[in-house]
Short mmCIF file of C-alpha atoms in Angstrom, two decimals:
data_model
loop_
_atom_site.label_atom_id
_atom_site.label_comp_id
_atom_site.label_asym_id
_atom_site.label_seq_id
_atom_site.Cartn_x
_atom_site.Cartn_y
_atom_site.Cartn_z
CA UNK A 96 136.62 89.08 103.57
CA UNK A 97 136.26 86.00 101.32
CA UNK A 98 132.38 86.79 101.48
CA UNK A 99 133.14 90.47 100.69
CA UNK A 100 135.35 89.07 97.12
CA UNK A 101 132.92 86.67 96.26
CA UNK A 102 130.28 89.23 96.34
CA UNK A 103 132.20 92.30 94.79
CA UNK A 104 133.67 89.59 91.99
CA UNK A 105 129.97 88.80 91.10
CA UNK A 106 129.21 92.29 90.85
CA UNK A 107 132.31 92.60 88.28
CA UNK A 108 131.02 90.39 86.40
CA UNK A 109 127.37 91.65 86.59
CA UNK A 110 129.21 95.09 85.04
CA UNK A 111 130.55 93.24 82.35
CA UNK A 112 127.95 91.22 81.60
CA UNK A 113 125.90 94.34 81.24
CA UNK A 114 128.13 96.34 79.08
CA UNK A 115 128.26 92.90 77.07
CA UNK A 116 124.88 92.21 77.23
CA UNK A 117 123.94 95.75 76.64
CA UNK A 118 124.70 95.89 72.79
CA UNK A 119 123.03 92.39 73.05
CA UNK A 120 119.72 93.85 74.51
CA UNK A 121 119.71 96.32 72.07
CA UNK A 122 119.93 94.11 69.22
CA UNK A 123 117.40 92.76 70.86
CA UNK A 124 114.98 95.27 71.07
CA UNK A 125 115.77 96.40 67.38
CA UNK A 126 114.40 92.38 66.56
CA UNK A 127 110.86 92.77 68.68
CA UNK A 128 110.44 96.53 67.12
CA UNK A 129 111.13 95.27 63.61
CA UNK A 130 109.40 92.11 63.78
CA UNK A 131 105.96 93.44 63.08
CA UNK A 132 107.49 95.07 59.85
CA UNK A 133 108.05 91.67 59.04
CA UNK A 134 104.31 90.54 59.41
CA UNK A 135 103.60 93.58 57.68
#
């Protein structure tokens, strides 16, 4: 059970981390596409 929570709790978090991260990753990826517009 304990092992079962821990490992569900991380998952949780893994969800929210990706919705978070998500809008992250995107501004991301909108940096690396526009950074050879920079060079440019």
């Amino acid at each position: 059970m304990n092992l079962n929570l821990r490992g569900s709790s991380h998952i949780l978090q893994m969800n929210l981390n990706l919705r978070g991260s998500s809008h992250i990753l995107q501004m991301n990826l909108n940096l690396r596409a526009g950074v050879p517009t920079f060079y440019r």
